[in-house]
mmCIF file of C-alpha atoms in Angstrom:
data_model
loop_
_atom_site.group_PDB
_atom_site.id
_atom_site.type_symbol
_atom_site.label_atom_id
_atom_site.label_comp_id
_atom_site.label_asym_id
_atom_site.label_seq_id
_atom_site.Cartn_x
_atom_site.Cartn_y
_atom_site.Cartn_z
ATOM 1 C CA MET Q 1 30.171 -44.417 21.292
ATOM 2 C CA ALA Q 2 27.455 -44.760 23.953
ATOM 3 C CA ALA Q 3 28.305 -41.527 25.755
ATOM 4 C CA GLN Q 4 28.037 -39.563 22.524
ATOM 5 C CA CYS Q 5 24.644 -41.071 21.654
ATOM 6 C CA ALA Q 6 23.283 -40.638 25.169
ATOM 7 C CA LYS Q 7 23.530 -36.857 24.673
ATOM 8 C CA GLU Q 8 20.911 -37.239 21.929
ATOM 9 C CA ASP Q 9 18.513 -38.939 24.320
ATOM 10 C CA PRO Q 10 16.144 -36.947 26.515
ATOM 11 C CA ALA Q 11 17.305 -36.548 30.120
ATOM 12 C CA ILE Q 12 14.489 -38.820 31.301
ATOM 13 C CA CYS Q 13 15.838 -41.691 29.157
ATOM 14 C CA ALA Q 14 19.387 -41.214 30.449
ATOM 15 C CA ARG Q 15 18.084 -41.260 34.049
ATOM 16 C CA CYS Q 16 16.067 -44.385 33.313
ATOM 17 C CA ALA Q 17 19.114 -46.120 31.779
ATOM 18 C CA LEU Q 18 21.029 -45.551 35.030
ATOM 19 C CA THR Q 19 18.323 -46.937 37.299
ATOM 20 C CA GLY Q 20 17.782 -50.389 35.891
ATOM 21 C CA PRO Q 21 15.576 -52.249 33.454
ATOM 22 C CA THR Q 22 14.290 -49.977 30.708
ATOM 23 C CA CYS Q 23 12.062 -50.224 27.648
ATOM 24 C CA CYS Q 24 15.169 -51.737 26.052
ATOM 25 C CA THR Q 25 14.793 -54.848 28.246
ATOM 26 C CA VAL Q 26 12.343 -57.710 27.850
ATOM 27 C CA THR Q 27 11.628 -60.585 30.195
ATOM 28 C CA PRO Q 28 13.962 -63.444 29.226
ATOM 29 C CA GLY Q 29 11.936 -65.972 27.289
ATOM 30 C CA SER Q 30 9.569 -63.399 25.770
ATOM 31 C CA GLU Q 31 11.994 -62.045 23.157
ATOM 32 C CA ALA Q 32 9.961 -63.662 20.382
ATOM 33 C CA ASN Q 33 7.327 -60.981 20.965
ATOM 34 C CA CYS Q 34 9.686 -58.038 20.443
ATOM 35 C CA PHE Q 35 8.524 -55.606 17.771
ATOM 36 C CA PRO Q 36 9.941 -56.623 14.369
ATOM 37 C CA VAL Q 37 12.485 -54.644 12.374
ATOM 38 C CA SER Q 38 11.613 -53.837 8.753
ATOM 39 C CA GLU Q 39 14.110 -54.237 5.926
ATOM 40 C CA MET Q 40 14.540 -50.437 5.757
ATOM 41 C CA GLU Q 41 15.294 -50.266 9.485
ATOM 42 C CA TRP Q 42 17.640 -53.258 9.235
ATOM 43 C CA GLU Q 43 19.654 -51.464 6.532
ATOM 44 C CA ARG Q 44 19.806 -48.255 8.573
ATOM 45 C CA VAL Q 45 21.053 -50.078 11.693
ATOM 46 C CA LEU Q 46 23.679 -51.920 9.623
ATOM 47 C CA GLU Q 47 24.949 -48.596 8.224
ATOM 48 C CA HIS Q 48 25.697 -47.406 11.763
ATOM 49 C CA ALA Q 49 26.570 -50.566 13.654
ATOM 50 C CA GLY Q 50 27.716 -53.137 11.125
ATOM 51 C CA GLU Q 51 26.727 -56.781 11.515
ATOM 52 C CA ARG Q 52 27.930 -57.398 15.127
ATOM 53 C CA GLY Q 53 25.093 -59.827 15.769
ATOM 54 C CA ALA Q 54 22.518 -57.057 15.903
ATOM 55 C CA PHE Q 55 19.578 -59.118 14.643
ATOM 56 C CA VAL Q 56 17.812 -62.361 15.363
ATOM 57 C CA ARG Q 57 15.447 -64.232 13.067
ATOM 58 C CA GLU Q 58 12.231 -65.159 14.862
ATOM 59 C CA THR Q 59 9.418 -67.404 13.705
ATOM 60 C CA ASN Q 60 6.077 -65.694 13.143
ATOM 61 C CA THR Q 61 4.238 -67.530 15.896
ATOM 62 C CA GLN Q 62 0.536 -67.093 16.545
ATOM 63 C CA PRO Q 63 1.182 -65.108 19.798
ATOM 64 C CA PHE Q 64 3.539 -62.774 17.886
ATOM 65 C CA ARG Q 65 1.024 -62.257 15.072
ATOM 66 C CA HIS Q 66 -1.721 -61.611 17.627
ATOM 67 C CA MET Q 67 0.461 -59.010 19.390
ATOM 68 C CA VAL Q 68 1.154 -57.176 16.106
ATOM 69 C CA ALA Q 69 -2.520 -57.336 15.094
ATOM 70 C CA ARG Q 70 -3.482 -55.712 18.414
ATOM 71 C CA LEU Q 71 -1.135 -52.833 17.586
ATOM 72 C CA PHE Q 72 -2.841 -52.346 14.213
ATOM 73 C CA PRO Q 73 -6.565 -52.802 14.928
ATOM 74 C CA GLY Q 74 -8.706 -53.444 11.890
ATOM 75 C CA GLU Q 75 -5.684 -54.545 9.844
ATOM 76 C CA HIS Q 76 -5.626 -58.226 10.750
ATOM 77 C CA ARG Q 77 -5.450 -59.303 7.087
ATOM 78 C CA ALA Q 78 -2.466 -56.999 6.403
ATOM 79 C CA VAL Q 79 -0.663 -58.372 9.476
ATOM 80 C CA GLU Q 80 -1.271 -61.945 8.288
ATOM 81 C CA GLU Q 81 0.196 -61.060 4.875
ATOM 82 C CA LEU Q 82 3.216 -59.277 6.408
ATOM 83 C CA PHE Q 83 3.928 -62.065 8.892
ATOM 84 C CA PRO Q 84 2.806 -65.406 7.410
ATOM 85 C CA HIS Q 85 2.465 -68.146 10.011
ATOM 86 C CA HIS Q 86 5.729 -70.089 10.537
ATOM 87 C CA LYS Q 87 7.775 -67.739 8.323
ATOM 88 C CA VAL Q 88 10.355 -65.447 9.979
ATOM 89 C CA HIS Q 89 10.905 -61.794 10.822
ATOM 90 C CA LEU Q 90 13.898 -59.887 12.192
ATOM 91 C CA ARG Q 91 14.155 -58.267 15.606
ATOM 92 C CA LEU Q 92 16.992 -56.570 17.449
ATOM 93 C CA ALA Q 93 19.190 -59.025 19.329
ATOM 94 C CA THR Q 94 19.129 -59.174 23.110
ATOM 95 C CA THR Q 95 21.523 -60.386 25.783
ATOM 96 C CA PRO Q 96 20.685 -63.510 27.838
ATOM 97 C CA ALA Q 97 19.227 -61.100 30.450
ATOM 98 C CA GLY Q 98 16.824 -59.698 27.827
ATOM 99 C CA GLN Q 99 18.535 -56.340 27.261
ATOM 100 C CA CYS Q 100 18.871 -54.948 23.730
ATOM 101 C CA ILE Q 101 22.477 -55.274 22.592
ATOM 102 C CA PHE Q 102 22.530 -51.543 21.839
ATOM 103 C CA ALA Q 103 21.463 -50.522 25.368
ATOM 104 C CA SER Q 104 24.112 -49.270 27.761
ATOM 105 C CA ALA Q 105 24.199 -47.479 31.108
ATOM 106 C CA GLU Q 106 24.330 -44.193 29.169
ATOM 107 C CA GLY Q 107 21.422 -44.993 26.847
ATOM 108 C CA CYS Q 108 21.179 -46.333 23.320
ATOM 109 C CA GLU Q 109 24.418 -46.768 21.393
ATOM 110 C CA LEU Q 110 22.647 -46.123 18.090
ATOM 111 C CA PRO Q 111 22.170 -42.539 16.970
ATOM 112 C CA ARG Q 112 18.494 -41.574 17.062
ATOM 113 C CA GLU Q 113 18.152 -41.486 13.270
ATOM 114 C CA ALA Q 114 19.447 -45.088 13.025
ATOM 115 C CA ARG Q 115 17.089 -46.595 15.611
ATOM 116 C CA PRO Q 116 14.019 -48.562 14.571
ATOM 117 C CA TYR Q 117 10.865 -46.426 14.456
ATOM 118 C CA TYR Q 118 9.239 -48.378 17.270
ATOM 119 C CA CYS Q 119 12.163 -47.534 19.557
ATOM 120 C CA ARG Q 120 11.956 -43.871 18.586
ATOM 121 C CA ILE Q 121 8.274 -43.450 19.426
ATOM 122 C CA PHE Q 122 7.968 -45.756 22.438
ATOM 123 C CA PRO Q 123 6.057 -45.459 24.808
ATOM 124 C CA LEU Q 124 3.730 -43.537 22.467
ATOM 125 C CA TRP Q 125 1.534 -45.109 19.804
ATOM 126 C CA VAL Q 126 -1.180 -44.056 17.369
ATOM 127 C CA TYR Q 127 -4.507 -45.914 17.210
ATOM 128 C CA GLY Q 128 -6.507 -44.486 14.310
ATOM 129 C CA GLU Q 129 -6.643 -40.752 15.047
ATOM 130 C CA ARG Q 130 -5.845 -41.146 18.742
ATOM 131 C CA LEU Q 131 -2.387 -40.704 20.238
ATOM 132 C CA THR Q 132 -1.923 -42.917 23.288
ATOM 133 C CA VAL Q 133 0.696 -44.146 25.754
ATOM 134 C CA PHE Q 134 1.541 -47.799 26.380
ATOM 135 C CA ASN Q 135 1.050 -49.018 29.931
ATOM 136 C CA ALA Q 136 4.781 -49.432 30.570
ATOM 137 C CA ASP Q 137 5.332 -49.642 34.320
ATOM 138 C CA GLY Q 138 9.119 -49.500 34.065
ATOM 139 C CA CYS Q 139 9.138 -46.356 31.912
ATOM 140 C CA SER Q 140 10.149 -43.233 33.845
ATOM 141 C CA ALA Q 141 8.544 -40.982 31.223
ATOM 142 C CA VAL Q 142 5.214 -42.791 31.690
ATOM 143 C CA ARG Q 143 5.435 -42.612 35.490
ATOM 144 C CA GLU Q 144 6.456 -38.961 35.587
ATOM 145 C CA GLY Q 145 4.646 -37.689 32.483
ATOM 146 C CA ARG Q 146 1.159 -38.901 33.447
ATOM 147 C CA GLY Q 147 -0.525 -38.945 30.052
ATOM 148 C CA HIS Q 148 0.556 -38.510 26.441
ATOM 149 C CA ARG Q 149 1.145 -34.732 26.636
ATOM 150 C CA GLY Q 150 3.356 -35.111 29.701
ATOM 151 C CA VAL Q 151 5.223 -38.048 28.158
ATOM 152 C CA MET Q 152 5.844 -36.059 24.968
ATOM 153 C CA ALA Q 153 7.187 -33.149 27.040
ATOM 154 C CA MET Q 154 9.471 -35.515 28.984
ATOM 155 C CA LEU Q 155 10.742 -37.000 25.713
ATOM 156 C CA GLY Q 156 11.189 -33.609 24.035
ATOM 157 C CA THR Q 157 8.903 -34.490 21.128
ATOM 158 C CA THR Q 158 5.696 -33.213 19.606
ATOM 159 C CA GLU Q 159 2.524 -34.865 18.412
ATOM 160 C CA ASN Q 160 3.481 -34.070 14.802
ATOM 161 C CA GLU Q 161 6.854 -35.796 15.244
ATOM 162 C CA VAL Q 162 5.254 -38.865 16.817
ATOM 163 C CA ARG Q 163 2.649 -39.090 14.046
ATOM 164 C CA SER Q 164 5.348 -38.644 11.410
ATOM 165 C CA LEU Q 165 7.500 -41.437 12.873
ATOM 166 C CA PHE Q 166 4.434 -43.652 13.198
ATOM 167 C CA GLY Q 167 3.594 -42.993 9.528
ATOM 168 C CA ARG Q 168 7.172 -43.862 8.588
ATOM 169 C CA LEU Q 169 6.958 -47.078 10.611
ATOM 170 C CA ARG Q 170 3.800 -47.998 8.702
ATOM 171 C CA LEU Q 171 5.413 -47.128 5.358
ATOM 172 C CA ALA Q 172 8.451 -49.264 6.229
ATOM 173 C CA TRP Q 173 6.060 -52.219 6.482
ATOM 174 C CA GLY Q 174 4.219 -51.340 3.277
ATOM 175 C CA LEU Q 175 1.136 -50.047 5.094
ATOM 176 C CA ASP Q 176 -0.723 -46.829 4.360
ATOM 177 C CA PRO Q 177 0.920 -44.168 6.579
ATOM 178 C CA GLY Q 178 -2.439 -43.155 8.019
ATOM 179 C CA PRO Q 179 -4.217 -39.858 8.606
ATOM 180 C CA GLY Q 180 -2.128 -36.785 9.277
ATOM 181 C CA PHE Q 181 1.102 -38.219 7.882
ATOM 182 C CA ALA Q 182 1.343 -35.841 4.903
ATOM 183 C CA THR Q 183 1.060 -32.788 7.152
ATOM 184 C CA ALA Q 184 3.526 -34.104 9.740
ATOM 185 C CA ALA Q 185 6.215 -35.603 7.469
ATOM 186 C CA PRO Q 186 7.989 -32.413 6.292
ATOM 187 C CA GLN Q 187 8.637 -31.353 9.893
ATOM 188 C CA ALA Q 188 10.520 -34.558 10.719
ATOM 189 C CA ALA Q 189 12.628 -35.115 7.639
ATOM 190 C CA ALA Q 190 15.743 -36.092 9.584
ATOM 191 C CA GLY Q 191 14.920 -39.763 10.146
ATOM 192 C CA ARG Q 192 14.002 -41.574 6.899
#
């Protein structure tokens, strides 16, 4: 299954998967701060992968809530409502070494349309009107792309696609999709 899905990934992601730790790997012990999976994303992953231990329930700790609030500036109250202190959220499961259980040497085992939105837009993000790139030292697209336009080219995506996926991520969490979503959404209808 992995070889088939790797063909869907951009060449830069396949190269990165062969060289070592990727964006699909977290430092062991910091898994609690992985981006959460919404109910919609959970259902989509289950459709393609079945149960197979794909998810972990994590407590909404203060560091986790702070991390999510930083990703959605000005929406602290919404983040608090989405992730009440000491309640739980779902995240993708990882191995003891911190690697996502869907990561393989060929890339992600999930088809692109089944992956969580965060995975599909990383290392890109939208802050208000501004498209930006996470400071991800291990990401080959970040190193080689040098800025959001270069990263998008390396990943074979467009600004409209990124904004559409970001709007869908927000909608999956019950947030307003944000500016530009209505104009971008029809062009990226393939991924819920």
